[in-house]
Amino acid sequence: SLQQKVDEQTKELTTKVQQLQEARRKEADMIDIMGHELRTPMSIVKLNADLLHKFTENIPTRREDYIKYVGRIKDAVDTEIKLINTLLSSAKLEGNKIELNLEKVNIINQIKMSLHAQDKRARESGIELITNYDKKSSFVYADHARTVEILNNLIDNAVKYTNKGSVTVTTKDLKDSIQVSIADTGAGMSKEDVSKLGQKFFRTSNYIKSQKSDDFDIVRPGGTGLGLYVTLSLIKKMGGDIKVDSELGKGSTFTFTLPKYQGQEIEKRNDTQDMFERMGLRE
């Protein structure tokens, strides 16, 4: 009996050691990936700023080049900000410190804004953006900023993963919720990858060649494994659910729901302004 207990404890300890080693490996991978992700936009900014500096006196005669370099800098800065915001959201979700201000949000208007942000990229890639709105009800009960974050992430991923074809966004009025479906005709994913989506640090692949930058590799959407982790967590935090259907070579469909606005009062969660209390340092 004593030997059996020792064996059980040894087995449990071995399992915990393996889990710790796996966690440390993921942390090391994460540091490497984030280092690459954060360095790349800043490298693009530096390169293009140097190029601009070399011909500032010739701007009138090289206007197109000037606009191109300024555009690259803007895109790189936007990417950097998005990465930092994702990191902050991930940390808050991990510590259950995320703040949600639940209110009446027009989901169709927010979808239109997210699609508008992707319009130029979609046109350049020959991707058709299609919408199919159920206008019987367009209001959800959710946090406005987080709803925008969810839509931007999913629509941005759909466009980036699609080389040709279309991205279709559909809304449907369910009894107590609004359903949003984002379907693309992109590369798709295996069943194994789909089952792991939303796990922290999981990513379907690492790098692809950038078609818009000079000799830079960029991380594919969700390259840190945090984007979808944050998106799925926020949907569930706000009382919704998400389902993913995908097939290699045929595209993916992300379908999520958020509670329908039905006259609920504005609600603020984790709204303490006390920094020490937010950090869990006050008794």
XYZ file of N, CA and C in Angstrom:
849
model
N 0.830 -1.198 0.000
C 0.000 0.000 0.000
C 0.869 1.255 0.000
N 1.945 1.248 0.778
C 2.857 2.389 0.835
C 3.546 2.582 -0.510
N 3.984 1.487 -1.100
C 4.637 1.551 -2.402
C 3.681 2.095 -3.468
N 2.404 1.693 -3.359
C 1.405 2.171 -4.310
C 1.222 3.684 -4.200
N 1.198 4.177 -2.948
C 1.062 5.619 -2.731
C 2.275 6.369 -3.260
N 3.470 5.804 -3.042
C 4.696 6.428 -3.548
C 4.663 6.488 -5.069
N 4.232 5.392 -5.689
C 4.156 5.341 -7.152
C 3.173 6.383 -7.688
N 2.032 6.521 -6.996
C 1.022 7.490 -7.425
C 1.550 8.915 -7.320
N 2.228 9.204 -6.188
C 2.776 10.544 -5.992
C 3.883 10.841 -6.995
N 4.705 9.816 -7.276
C 5.783 9.983 -8.258
C 5.212 10.267 -9.639
N 4.164 9.534 -9.989
C 3.519 9.730 -11.281
C 2.930 11.131 -11.388
N 2.285 11.577 -10.305
C 1.684 12.916 -10.295
C 2.759 14.002 -10.395
N 3.868 13.791 -9.670
C 4.972 14.751 -9.703
C 5.595 14.809 -11.093
N 5.758 13.649 -11.715
C 6.315 13.602 -13.066
C 5.431 14.364 -14.052
N 4.120 14.185 -13.903
C 3.174 14.902 -14.764
C 3.294 16.405 -14.583
N 3.402 16.851 -13.350
C 3.507 18.283 -13.074
C 4.819 18.860 -13.607
N 5.892 18.091 -13.510
C 7.180 18.533 -14.052
C 7.079 18.691 -15.564
N 6.424 17.726 -16.213
C 6.244 17.803 -17.664
C 5.408 19.023 -18.055
N 4.363 19.296 -17.250
C 3.520 20.459 -17.523
C 4.314 21.750 -17.353
N 5.165 21.789 -16.336
C 5.995 22.971 -16.097
C 6.985 23.173 -17.235
N 7.588 22.077 -17.694
C 8.535 22.166 -18.806
C 7.845 22.650 -20.077
N 6.614 22.164 -20.304
C 5.860 22.596 -21.479
C 5.505 24.079 -21.384
N 5.134 24.520 -20.178
C 4.804 25.934 -19.977
C 6.026 26.814 -20.214
N 7.200 26.357 -19.751
C 8.435 27.129 -19.961
C 8.811 27.155 -21.441
N 8.577 26.053 -22.133
C 8.866 26.014 -23.565
C 7.965 26.995 -24.313
N 6.688 27.005 -23.958
C 5.747 27.927 -24.605
C 6.119 29.375 -24.318
N 6.565 29.621 -23.087
C 6.960 30.980 -22.729
C 8.166 31.422 -23.561
N 9.136 30.515 -23.721
C 10.315 30.839 -24.520
C 9.931 31.082 -25.981
N 9.034 30.237 -26.503
C 8.558 30.429 -27.875
C 7.846 31.760 -28.016
N 7.055 32.085 -26.991
C 6.288 33.325 -27.032
C 7.209 34.539 -27.066
N 8.239 34.512 -26.258
C 9.195 35.627 -26.229
C 9.849 35.784 -27.595
N 10.209 34.657 -28.218
C 10.835 34.692 -29.532
C 9.877 35.259 -30.583
N 8.646 34.771 -30.575
C 7.643 35.230 -31.540
C 7.336 36.711 -31.347
N 7.118 37.124 -30.090
C 6.783 38.519 -29.835
C 7.955 39.433 -30.175
N 9.169 38.951 -29.936
C 10.340 39.744 -30.307
C 10.349 40.016 -31.799
N 10.032 38.981 -32.588
C 9.988 39.128 -34.047
C 8.837 40.055 -34.448
N 7.664 39.841 -33.851
C 6.482 40.636 -34.208
C 6.685 42.109 -33.901
N 7.227 42.400 -32.722
C 7.391 43.791 -32.319
C 8.545 44.467 -33.049
N 9.567 43.679 -33.400
C 10.722 44.246 -34.089
C 10.414 44.586 -35.545
N 9.626 43.744 -36.202
C 9.374 43.934 -37.627
C 8.729 45.285 -37.958
N 7.628 45.690 -37.286
C 7.052 47.001 -37.619
C 8.013 48.151 -37.376
N 8.786 48.073 -36.300
C 9.719 49.150 -36.011
C 10.854 49.190 -37.044
N 11.258 48.019 -37.542
C 12.282 47.977 -38.594
C 11.762 48.630 -39.876
N 10.482 48.379 -40.169
C 9.872 48.991 -41.351
C 9.807 50.504 -41.190
N 9.433 50.960 -39.997
C 9.375 52.397 -39.725
C 10.749 53.026 -39.926
N 11.773 52.403 -39.358
C 13.132 52.949 -39.457
C 13.599 53.003 -40.915
N 13.408 51.917 -41.641
C 13.851 51.861 -43.032
C 13.187 52.946 -43.870
N 11.869 53.051 -43.763
C 11.145 54.004 -44.596
C 11.361 55.446 -44.145
N 11.591 55.650 -42.850
C 11.927 56.994 -42.376
C 13.276 57.423 -42.957
N 14.228 56.487 -43.012
C 15.534 56.793 -43.619
C 15.390 57.129 -45.101
N 14.543 56.378 -45.797
C 14.322 56.631 -47.223
C 13.698 58.006 -47.440
N 12.753 58.372 -46.573
C 12.126 59.687 -46.678
C 13.147 60.798 -46.460
N 14.018 60.580 -45.485
C 14.999 61.604 -45.135
C 15.942 61.903 -46.306
N 16.197 60.897 -47.137
C 17.171 61.056 -48.215
C 16.684 61.957 -49.353
N 15.368 62.089 -49.516
C 14.924 62.915 -50.639
C 13.820 63.906 -50.249
N 13.915 64.437 -49.016
C 12.913 65.408 -48.575
C 12.862 66.634 -49.476
N 13.991 66.966 -50.089
C 14.015 68.152 -50.956
C 13.361 67.887 -52.310
N 13.131 66.623 -52.628
C 12.561 66.283 -53.932
C 11.118 65.788 -53.838
N 10.445 66.132 -52.739
C 9.080 65.649 -52.540
C 8.150 66.026 -53.701
N 8.193 67.270 -54.210
C 7.274 67.622 -55.310
C 7.428 66.733 -56.536
N 8.653 66.277 -56.825
C 8.882 65.461 -58.024
C 8.767 63.964 -57.752
N 8.698 63.588 -56.476
C 8.592 62.159 -56.124
C 7.445 61.948 -55.148
N 6.341 62.546 -55.465
C 5.184 62.520 -54.575
C 4.681 61.091 -54.315
N 4.632 60.254 -55.353
C 4.131 58.887 -55.191
C 5.010 58.080 -54.241
N 6.330 58.226 -54.376
C 7.233 57.526 -53.463
C 7.031 58.007 -52.035
N 6.881 59.304 -51.880
C 6.669 59.882 -50.548
C 5.411 59.290 -49.898
N 4.324 59.255 -50.653
C 3.067 58.705 -50.142
C 3.234 57.226 -49.789
N 3.979 56.489 -50.625
C 4.197 55.056 -50.378
C 4.933 54.828 -49.067
N 6.027 55.586 -48.840
C 6.819 55.401 -47.627
C 6.052 55.832 -46.380
N 5.321 56.939 -46.482
C 4.506 57.388 -45.346
C 3.429 56.345 -45.025
N 2.833 55.761 -46.068
C 1.823 54.722 -45.867
C 2.389 53.508 -45.163
N 3.605 53.113 -45.525
C 4.254 51.975 -44.863
C 4.481 52.266 -43.374
N 4.929 53.483 -43.096
C 5.165 53.860 -41.698
C 3.861 53.804 -40.914
N 2.787 54.348 -41.471
C 1.487 54.342 -40.799
C 1.011 52.915 -40.530
N 1.117 52.043 -41.550
C 0.680 50.658 -41.381
C 1.489 49.945 -40.299
N 2.810 50.208 -40.267
C 3.670 49.563 -39.274
C 3.336 50.034 -37.867
N 3.072 51.323 -37.706
C 2.698 51.859 -36.396
C 1.354 51.286 -35.949
N 0.394 51.192 -36.882
C -0.907 50.601 -36.558
C -0.745 49.152 -36.096
N 0.137 48.418 -36.765
C 0.397 47.026 -36.379
C 0.978 46.943 -34.977
N 1.926 47.827 -34.695
C 2.561 47.840 -33.373
C 1.543 48.119 -32.271
N 0.672 49.083 -32.524
C -0.365 49.429 -31.539
C -1.305 48.250 -31.322
N -1.673 47.581 -32.414
C -2.560 46.433 -32.301
C -1.914 45.315 -31.475
N -0.631 45.064 -31.706
C 0.080 44.039 -30.947
C 0.101 44.360 -29.454
N 0.392 45.607 -29.140
C 0.455 46.023 -27.737
C -0.919 45.906 -27.085
N -1.970 46.316 -27.795
C -3.322 46.202 -27.247
C -3.704 44.744 -27.009
N -3.287 43.863 -27.927
C -3.570 42.434 -27.755
C -2.863 41.885 -26.526
N -1.611 42.285 -26.335
C -0.862 41.859 -25.152
C -1.539 42.325 -23.868
N -1.987 43.579 -23.854
C -2.645 44.121 -22.664
C -3.952 43.393 -22.392
N -4.744 43.153 -23.441
C -6.010 42.432 -23.264
C -5.774 41.025 -22.755
N -4.740 40.361 -23.300
C -4.415 39.007 -22.864
C -4.045 38.968 -21.386
N -3.228 39.933 -20.962
C -2.807 39.978 -19.557
C -3.997 40.220 -18.643
N -4.913 41.094 -19.059
C -6.088 41.392 -18.237
C -7.020 40.194 -18.149
N -7.185 39.474 -19.270
C -8.033 38.290 -19.267
C -7.437 37.194 -18.388
N -6.112 37.040 -18.473
C -5.422 36.015 -17.687
C -5.612 36.268 -16.197
N -5.586 37.537 -15.793
C -5.743 37.888 -14.383
C -7.162 38.221 -13.996
N -8.105 37.969 -14.913
C -9.516 38.265 -14.680
C -9.718 39.715 -14.265
N -8.960 40.609 -14.898
C -9.033 42.037 -14.578
C -9.643 42.855 -15.714
N -10.227 42.173 -16.682
C -10.790 42.869 -17.830
C -12.007 43.680 -17.403
N -12.117 44.903 -17.894
C -13.252 45.758 -17.582
C -14.243 45.737 -18.732
N -15.508 45.457 -18.424
C -16.550 45.421 -19.439
C -17.631 46.428 -19.095
N -17.902 47.319 -20.031
C -18.987 48.284 -19.878
C -20.096 47.887 -20.836
N -21.060 47.128 -20.338
C -22.113 46.579 -21.190
C -23.162 47.637 -21.486
N -23.452 47.795 -22.799
C -24.393 48.821 -23.230
C -25.016 48.417 -24.551
N -25.878 49.285 -25.091
C -26.524 49.058 -26.380
C -25.540 49.379 -27.501
N -25.219 48.380 -28.333
C -24.240 48.551 -29.407
C -24.864 48.128 -30.731
N -24.771 48.986 -31.736
C -25.266 48.659 -33.071
C -24.223 47.798 -33.782
N -24.443 46.505 -33.814
C -23.460 45.565 -34.338
C -23.268 45.742 -35.848
N -24.338 46.104 -36.579
C -24.222 46.275 -38.027
C -23.332 47.471 -38.360
N -23.496 48.562 -37.619
C -22.638 49.733 -37.839
C -21.171 49.406 -37.592
N -20.902 48.618 -36.559
C -19.517 48.270 -36.238
C -18.926 47.337 -37.288
N -19.753 46.449 -37.846
C -19.288 45.578 -38.932
C -18.921 46.419 -40.150
N -19.760 47.397 -40.468
C -19.487 48.277 -41.608
C -18.165 49.011 -41.430
N -17.895 49.479 -40.200
C -16.645 50.182 -39.933
C -15.447 49.256 -40.103
N -15.564 48.021 -39.602
C -14.467 47.055 -39.720
C -14.211 46.691 -41.177
N -15.271 46.529 -41.947
C -15.120 46.206 -43.368
C -14.517 47.384 -44.133
N -14.916 48.591 -43.761
C -14.364 49.778 -44.416
C -12.841 49.844 -44.238
N -12.379 49.457 -43.046
C -10.936 49.469 -42.781
C -10.185 48.465 -43.643
N -10.890 47.423 -44.119
C -10.261 46.382 -44.931
C -10.488 46.588 -46.428
N -11.246 47.623 -46.785
C -11.661 47.804 -48.176
C -10.478 47.924 -49.137
N -9.504 48.751 -48.794
C -8.357 48.965 -49.676
C -7.565 47.679 -49.873
N -7.273 46.986 -48.789
C -6.504 45.738 -48.877
C -7.254 44.694 -49.701
N -8.562 44.610 -49.485
C -9.374 43.637 -50.222
C -9.366 43.937 -51.718
N -9.504 45.210 -52.083
C -9.502 45.586 -53.506
C -8.157 45.274 -54.145
N -7.080 45.554 -53.420
C -5.746 45.288 -53.962
C -5.510 43.790 -54.168
N -6.156 42.973 -53.347
C -5.981 41.521 -53.449
C -7.053 40.865 -54.303
N -7.996 41.653 -54.796
C -9.062 41.094 -55.621
C -10.072 40.298 -54.822
N -10.236 40.645 -53.555
C -11.165 39.929 -52.676
C -12.466 40.715 -52.586
N -13.579 40.049 -52.788
C -14.892 40.693 -52.709
C -15.398 40.648 -51.263
N -15.832 41.785 -50.764
C -16.413 41.864 -49.422
C -17.933 41.863 -49.563
N -18.567 40.838 -49.017
C -20.013 40.644 -49.173
C -20.695 40.742 -47.811
N -21.844 41.386 -47.764
C -22.596 41.481 -46.502
C -24.018 40.987 -46.702
N -24.559 40.441 -45.651
C -25.949 39.975 -45.654
C -26.509 40.232 -44.256
N -27.115 41.407 -44.072
C -27.569 41.816 -42.747
C -29.039 41.464 -42.521
N -29.309 40.976 -41.331
C -30.688 40.785 -40.876
C -31.052 42.055 -40.110
N -31.805 42.924 -40.744
C -32.061 44.244 -40.162
C -33.242 44.269 -39.191
N -33.811 43.094 -38.893
C -34.891 43.058 -37.914
C -34.390 43.514 -36.551
N -33.138 43.195 -36.270
C -32.545 43.616 -35.005
C -31.047 43.772 -35.211
N -30.518 44.910 -34.799
C -29.094 45.165 -35.029
C -28.351 45.551 -33.757
N -29.022 45.459 -32.612
C -28.398 45.899 -31.368
C -28.051 44.729 -30.446
N -26.826 44.744 -29.956
C -26.395 43.747 -28.984
C -26.129 44.436 -27.647
N -26.105 43.635 -26.599
C -25.799 44.128 -25.249
C -24.371 43.705 -24.946
N -23.442 44.642 -25.175
C -22.025 44.279 -25.093
C -21.187 45.513 -24.810
N -19.886 45.277 -24.621
C -18.935 46.369 -24.464
C -18.562 46.872 -25.860
N -18.736 48.174 -26.086
C -18.532 48.731 -27.422
C -17.103 48.504 -27.923
N -16.113 48.888 -27.118
C -14.709 48.779 -27.538
C -14.317 47.327 -27.784
N -14.790 46.420 -26.927
C -14.441 45.002 -27.076
C -15.135 44.385 -28.284
N -16.339 44.840 -28.586
C -17.040 44.361 -29.777
C -16.274 44.752 -31.035
N -15.786 45.998 -31.058
C -14.967 46.465 -32.180
C -13.700 45.618 -32.286
N -13.080 45.316 -31.150
C -11.856 44.503 -31.129
C -12.112 43.115 -31.718
N -13.226 42.507 -31.357
C -13.582 41.178 -31.860
C -13.785 41.205 -33.374
N -14.576 42.160 -33.852
C -14.862 42.250 -35.281
C -13.608 42.552 -36.086
N -12.808 43.495 -35.607
C -11.571 43.845 -36.315
C -10.646 42.644 -36.439
N -10.533 41.884 -35.357
C -9.639 40.721 -35.364
C -10.114 39.664 -36.351
N -11.396 39.296 -36.294
C -11.905 38.216 -37.131
C -11.952 38.609 -38.607
N -12.386 39.839 -38.900
C -12.464 40.280 -40.293
C -11.067 40.480 -40.869
N -10.166 41.045 -40.072
C -8.778 41.216 -40.508
C -8.146 39.864 -40.835
N -8.343 38.882 -39.977
C -7.810 37.544 -40.224
C -8.386 36.938 -41.503
N -9.701 37.108 -41.697
C -10.355 36.528 -42.878
C -9.760 37.094 -44.158
N -9.540 38.407 -44.194
C -8.977 39.038 -45.396
C -7.529 38.611 -45.600
N -6.743 38.576 -44.530
C -5.330 38.212 -44.654
C -5.141 36.770 -45.102
N -6.012 35.883 -44.663
C -5.870 34.470 -44.995
C -6.439 34.122 -46.370
N -7.104 35.077 -47.007
C -7.750 34.809 -48.294
C -6.939 35.406 -49.434
N -6.442 34.561 -50.320
C -5.676 35.031 -51.470
C -6.573 35.435 -52.629
N -7.706 34.775 -52.756
C -8.667 35.114 -53.802
C -10.051 34.651 -53.366
N -11.056 35.261 -53.978
C -12.414 34.876 -53.631
C -13.138 35.970 -52.871
N -13.662 35.625 -51.695
C -14.500 36.582 -50.988
C -14.465 36.368 -49.477
N -14.894 37.416 -48.789
C -15.157 37.357 -47.351
C -16.595 37.822 -47.156
N -17.414 36.990 -46.553
C -18.832 37.293 -46.391
C -19.186 37.408 -44.917
N -19.817 38.532 -44.562
C -20.242 38.758 -43.179
C -21.769 38.759 -43.137
N -22.318 37.899 -42.293
C -23.767 37.736 -42.205
C -24.219 37.908 -40.760
N -25.337 38.587 -40.574
C -25.926 38.673 -39.237
C -27.289 37.985 -39.248
N -27.649 37.427 -38.110
C -28.929 36.734 -37.993
C -29.528 37.017 -36.619
N -30.800 37.340 -36.617
C -31.508 37.641 -35.377
C -32.039 36.347 -34.772
N -31.413 35.944 -33.671
C -31.913 34.797 -32.922
C -32.827 35.309 -31.810
N -33.414 34.444 -31.066
C -34.407 34.865 -30.079
C -33.830 35.790 -29.024
N -32.717 35.405 -28.418
C -32.136 36.198 -27.343
C -30.738 36.698 -27.662
N -30.300 36.486 -28.890
C -28.947 36.904 -29.258
C -28.871 37.267 -30.730
N -27.777 37.926 -31.100
C -27.493 38.236 -32.500
C -26.313 37.382 -32.925
N -26.453 36.703 -34.047
C -25.399 35.842 -34.570
C -24.669 36.547 -35.711
N -23.341 36.508 -35.646
C -22.509 37.087 -36.700
C -21.640 35.974 -37.278
N -21.668 35.864 -38.601
C -20.881 34.831 -39.282
C -19.912 35.495 -40.244
N -18.633 35.112 -40.171
C -17.594 35.652 -41.053
C -16.975 34.488 -41.811
N -17.299 34.407 -43.095
C -16.867 33.270 -43.912
C -15.881 33.740 -44.983
N -14.785 33.009 -45.145
C -13.806 33.349 -46.176
C -13.551 32.152 -47.079
N -12.940 32.412 -48.214
C -12.594 31.352 -49.164
C -11.082 31.151 -49.184
N -10.474 31.283 -48.016
C -9.025 31.219 -47.893
C -8.461 29.824 -47.770
N -7.307 29.748 -47.109
C -6.555 28.493 -47.039
C -7.233 27.431 -46.198
N -8.016 27.854 -45.212
C -8.664 26.882 -44.342
C -7.698 26.255 -43.352
N -8.230 25.395 -42.503
C -7.431 24.751 -41.463
C -7.829 23.288 -41.336
N -6.912 22.506 -40.781
C -7.215 21.101 -40.518
C -8.113 20.992 -39.286
N -8.760 19.839 -39.131
C -9.623 19.618 -37.964
C -8.816 19.703 -36.667
N -7.578 19.238 -36.732
C -6.716 19.282 -35.547
C -6.440 20.731 -35.136
N -6.144 21.587 -36.121
C -5.890 22.994 -35.817
C -7.139 23.683 -35.288
N -8.289 23.367 -35.884
C -9.544 23.977 -35.437
C -9.811 23.648 -33.973
N -9.515 22.417 -33.583
C -9.769 22.001 -32.194
C -8.876 22.733 -31.200
N -7.770 23.290 -31.677
C -6.832 23.978 -30.780
C -6.976 25.498 -30.812
N -7.830 26.015 -31.694
C -8.002 27.464 -31.791
C -8.476 28.041 -30.464
N -7.926 29.160 -30.102
C -8.310 29.805 -28.850
C -7.410 29.447 -27.692
N -6.563 28.432 -27.877
C -5.575 28.125 -26.850
C -4.489 29.180 -26.895
N -4.070 29.610 -25.733
C -3.060 30.663 -25.667
C -1.769 30.186 -26.326
N -1.214 31.016 -27.192
C 0.046 30.809 -27.899
C -0.066 29.845 -29.085
N -1.257 29.208 -29.275
C -1.355 28.298 -30.426
C -1.465 29.102 -31.709
N -0.735 28.681 -32.742
C -0.807 29.319 -34.046
C -0.701 28.242 -35.128
N -1.440 28.448 -36.214
C -1.494 27.425 -37.256
C -0.226 27.382 -38.082
N 0.474 28.512 -38.223
C 1.749 28.541 -38.925
C 2.472 29.816 -38.542
N 3.733 29.917 -38.902
C 4.543 31.022 -38.424
C 4.624 32.209 -39.368
N 5.433 32.097 -40.399
C 5.739 33.271 -41.193
C 5.397 33.092 -42.662
N 5.052 34.205 -43.291
C 4.883 34.238 -44.730
C 5.660 35.437 -45.249
N 5.964 35.417 -46.536
C 6.689 36.530 -47.134
C 5.772 37.742 -47.285
N 6.254 38.891 -46.886
C 5.496 40.112 -47.068
C 5.553 40.528 -48.536
N 4.398 40.908 -49.095
C 4.345 41.352 -50.483
C 4.433 42.868 -50.580
N 4.404 43.550 -49.425
C 4.365 45.005 -49.444
C 5.612 45.632 -48.848
N 6.441 44.839 -48.218
C 7.642 45.384 -47.596
C 8.874 44.798 -48.272
N 9.993 45.479 -48.146
C 11.223 45.039 -48.799
C 11.989 44.056 -47.925
N 11.993 42.774 -48.357
C 12.797 41.746 -47.676
C 12.437 41.566 -46.205
N 11.157 41.633 -45.885
C 10.729 41.376 -44.511
C 9.784 40.194 -44.503
N 9.956 39.316 -43.529
C 8.959 38.287 -43.264
C 7.994 38.866 -42.250
N 6.723 38.539 -42.396
C 5.750 38.988 -41.412
C 5.047 37.780 -40.824
N 4.533 37.944 -39.614
C 3.835 36.851 -38.952
C 2.410 36.780 -39.468
N 1.943 35.596 -39.723
C 0.585 35.436 -40.223
C -0.398 35.869 -39.159
N -1.678 36.122 -39.523
C -2.675 36.522 -38.532
C -2.707 35.543 -37.376
N -2.762 36.061 -36.164
C -2.746 35.189 -35.004
C -1.389 34.601 -34.759
N -0.328 35.188 -35.285
C 1.016 34.639 -35.181
C 1.500 34.494 -33.761
N 1.006 35.321 -32.866
C 1.424 35.202 -31.470
C 0.631 34.137 -30.743
N -0.475 33.716 -31.325
C -1.356 32.799 -30.613
C -2.190 33.515 -29.574
N -2.186 34.846 -29.596
C -2.943 35.625 -28.609
C -4.205 36.247 -29.198
N -4.186 36.567 -30.495
C -5.316 37.256 -31.105
C -6.630 36.512 -30.935
N -6.650 35.238 -31.324
C -7.881 34.457 -31.202
C -8.169 34.088 -29.752
N -7.116 33.929 -28.953
C -7.313 33.691 -27.523
C -8.098 34.846 -26.902
N -7.688 36.075 -27.214
C -8.368 37.255 -26.704
C -9.789 37.336 -27.257
N -9.937 37.119 -28.568
C -11.246 37.221 -29.216
C -12.247 36.242 -28.624
N -11.863 34.973 -28.541
C -12.772 33.954 -28.012
C -13.100 34.211 -26.547
N -12.104 34.652 -25.781
C -12.322 34.918 -24.356
C -13.282 36.084 -24.154
N -13.133 37.137 -24.973
C -14.015 38.303 -24.845
C -15.456 37.940 -25.194
N -15.634 37.141 -26.227
C -16.991 36.728 -26.611
C -17.663 35.990 -25.457
N -16.936 35.070 -24.842
C -17.509 34.294 -23.736
C -17.725 35.156 -22.504
N -16.816 36.118 -22.262
C -16.960 37.015 -21.125
C -18.238 37.842 -21.230
N -18.627 38.167 -22.466
C -19.819 38.997 -22.667
C -21.087 38.162 -22.852
N -20.995 36.877 -22.548
C -22.180 36.020 -22.569
C -22.499 35.415 -23.922
N -21.530 35.446 -24.848
C -21.749 34.873 -26.168
C -21.068 33.533 -26.333
N -21.087 33.044 -27.552
C -20.440 31.766 -27.862
C -19.870 31.856 -29.282
N -18.952 30.966 -29.622
C -18.336 30.982 -30.947
C -18.114 29.566 -31.456
N -18.276 29.399 -32.758
C -18.084 28.108 -33.415
C -17.238 28.332 -34.664
N -16.345 27.395 -34.950
C -15.468 27.520 -36.114
C -15.616 26.291 -37.007
N -15.902 26.537 -38.274
C -15.950 25.476 -39.282
C -14.893 25.795 -40.331
N -14.069 24.808 -40.651
C -13.006 25.061 -41.623
C -12.598 23.780 -42.322
N -12.114 23.951 -43.549
C -11.612 22.819 -44.319
C -10.421 23.291 -45.141
N -9.361 22.528 -45.106
C -8.152 22.906 -45.839
C -8.448 23.134 -47.312
N -8.006 24.280 -47.803
C -8.181 24.615 -49.200
C -9.539 25.177 -49.564
N -10.465 25.219 -48.589
C -11.823 25.677 -48.907
C -12.290 26.849 -48.041
N -11.475 27.256 -47.077
C -11.844 28.427 -46.296
C -12.350 28.105 -44.898
N -12.674 29.156 -44.175
C -13.109 29.031 -42.787
C -14.322 29.915 -42.536
N -15.128 29.512 -41.557
C -16.272 30.310 -41.120
C -16.258 30.414 -39.607
N -16.160 31.644 -39.113
C -16.234 31.913 -37.677
C -17.625 32.463 -37.385
N -18.374 31.782 -36.537
C -19.728 32.198 -36.187
C -19.807 32.433 -34.689
N -20.176 33.667 -34.306
C -20.288 33.949 -32.871
C -21.596 34.665 -32.565
N -21.972 34.608 -31.316
C -23.192 35.278 -30.866
C -22.860 36.231 -29.720
N -23.677 37.267 -29.602
C -23.642 38.162 -28.458
C -25.084 38.386 -28.013
N -25.315 38.607 -26.718
C -26.686 38.810 -26.237
C -27.368 39.981 -26.954
N -28.618 39.799 -27.303
C -29.370 40.867 -27.957
C -29.733 41.938 -26.925
N -29.688 43.192 -27.366
C -30.109 44.273 -26.472
C -31.629 44.274 -26.391
N -32.138 44.131 -25.163
C -33.577 44.090 -24.919
C -33.942 44.973 -23.728
N -33.320 46.152 -23.701
C -33.639 47.105 -22.643
C -32.841 46.931 -21.367
N -31.759 46.132 -21.418
C -30.953 45.928 -20.218
C -30.306 47.244 -19.762
N -30.046 47.328 -18.471
C -29.370 48.500 -17.942
C -27.876 48.426 -18.250
N -27.253 49.608 -18.376
C -25.811 49.656 -18.594
C -25.123 49.060 -17.381
N -24.202 48.144 -17.624
C -23.520 47.441 -16.537
C -22.021 47.589 -16.685
N -21.360 47.871 -15.588
C -19.903 47.985 -15.604
C -19.333 46.955 -14.649
N -18.461 46.089 -15.178
C -17.838 45.049 -14.357
C -16.387 45.412 -14.079
N -15.915 44.974 -12.906
C -14.524 45.259 -12.513
C -14.212 46.743 -12.692
N -15.113 47.593 -12.171
C -15.004 49.020 -12.442
C -14.268 49.791 -11.365
N -13.567 49.114 -10.459
C -12.851 49.822 -9.410
C -11.770 50.715 -9.989
N -11.669 51.918 -9.438
C -10.629 52.854 -9.864
C -9.407 52.776 -8.957
N -9.477 51.932 -7.930
C -8.379 51.772 -6.993
C -7.321 50.869 -7.618
N -6.159 51.423 -7.946
C -5.119 50.659 -8.631
C -4.704 49.437 -7.829
N -4.540 49.613 -6.491
C -4.093 48.495 -5.663
C -5.147 47.396 -5.612
N -6.429 47.793 -5.600
C -7.494 46.790 -5.583
C -7.556 46.043 -6.904
N -7.374 46.786 -8.038
C -7.384 46.146 -9.345
C -6.274 45.122 -9.474
N -5.129 45.403 -8.816
C -3.986 44.493 -8.894
C -4.051 43.389 -7.840
N -5.105 43.410 -7.021
C -5.265 42.391 -5.998
C -4.321 42.556 -4.831
N -3.903 43.790 -4.562
C -2.926 44.037 -3.500
C -3.565 44.636 -2.244
N -4.887 44.874 -2.265
C -5.547 45.428 -1.095
C -6.388 44.362 -0.427
N -6.340 44.336 0.898
C -7.102 43.318 1.624
C -8.602 43.564 1.441
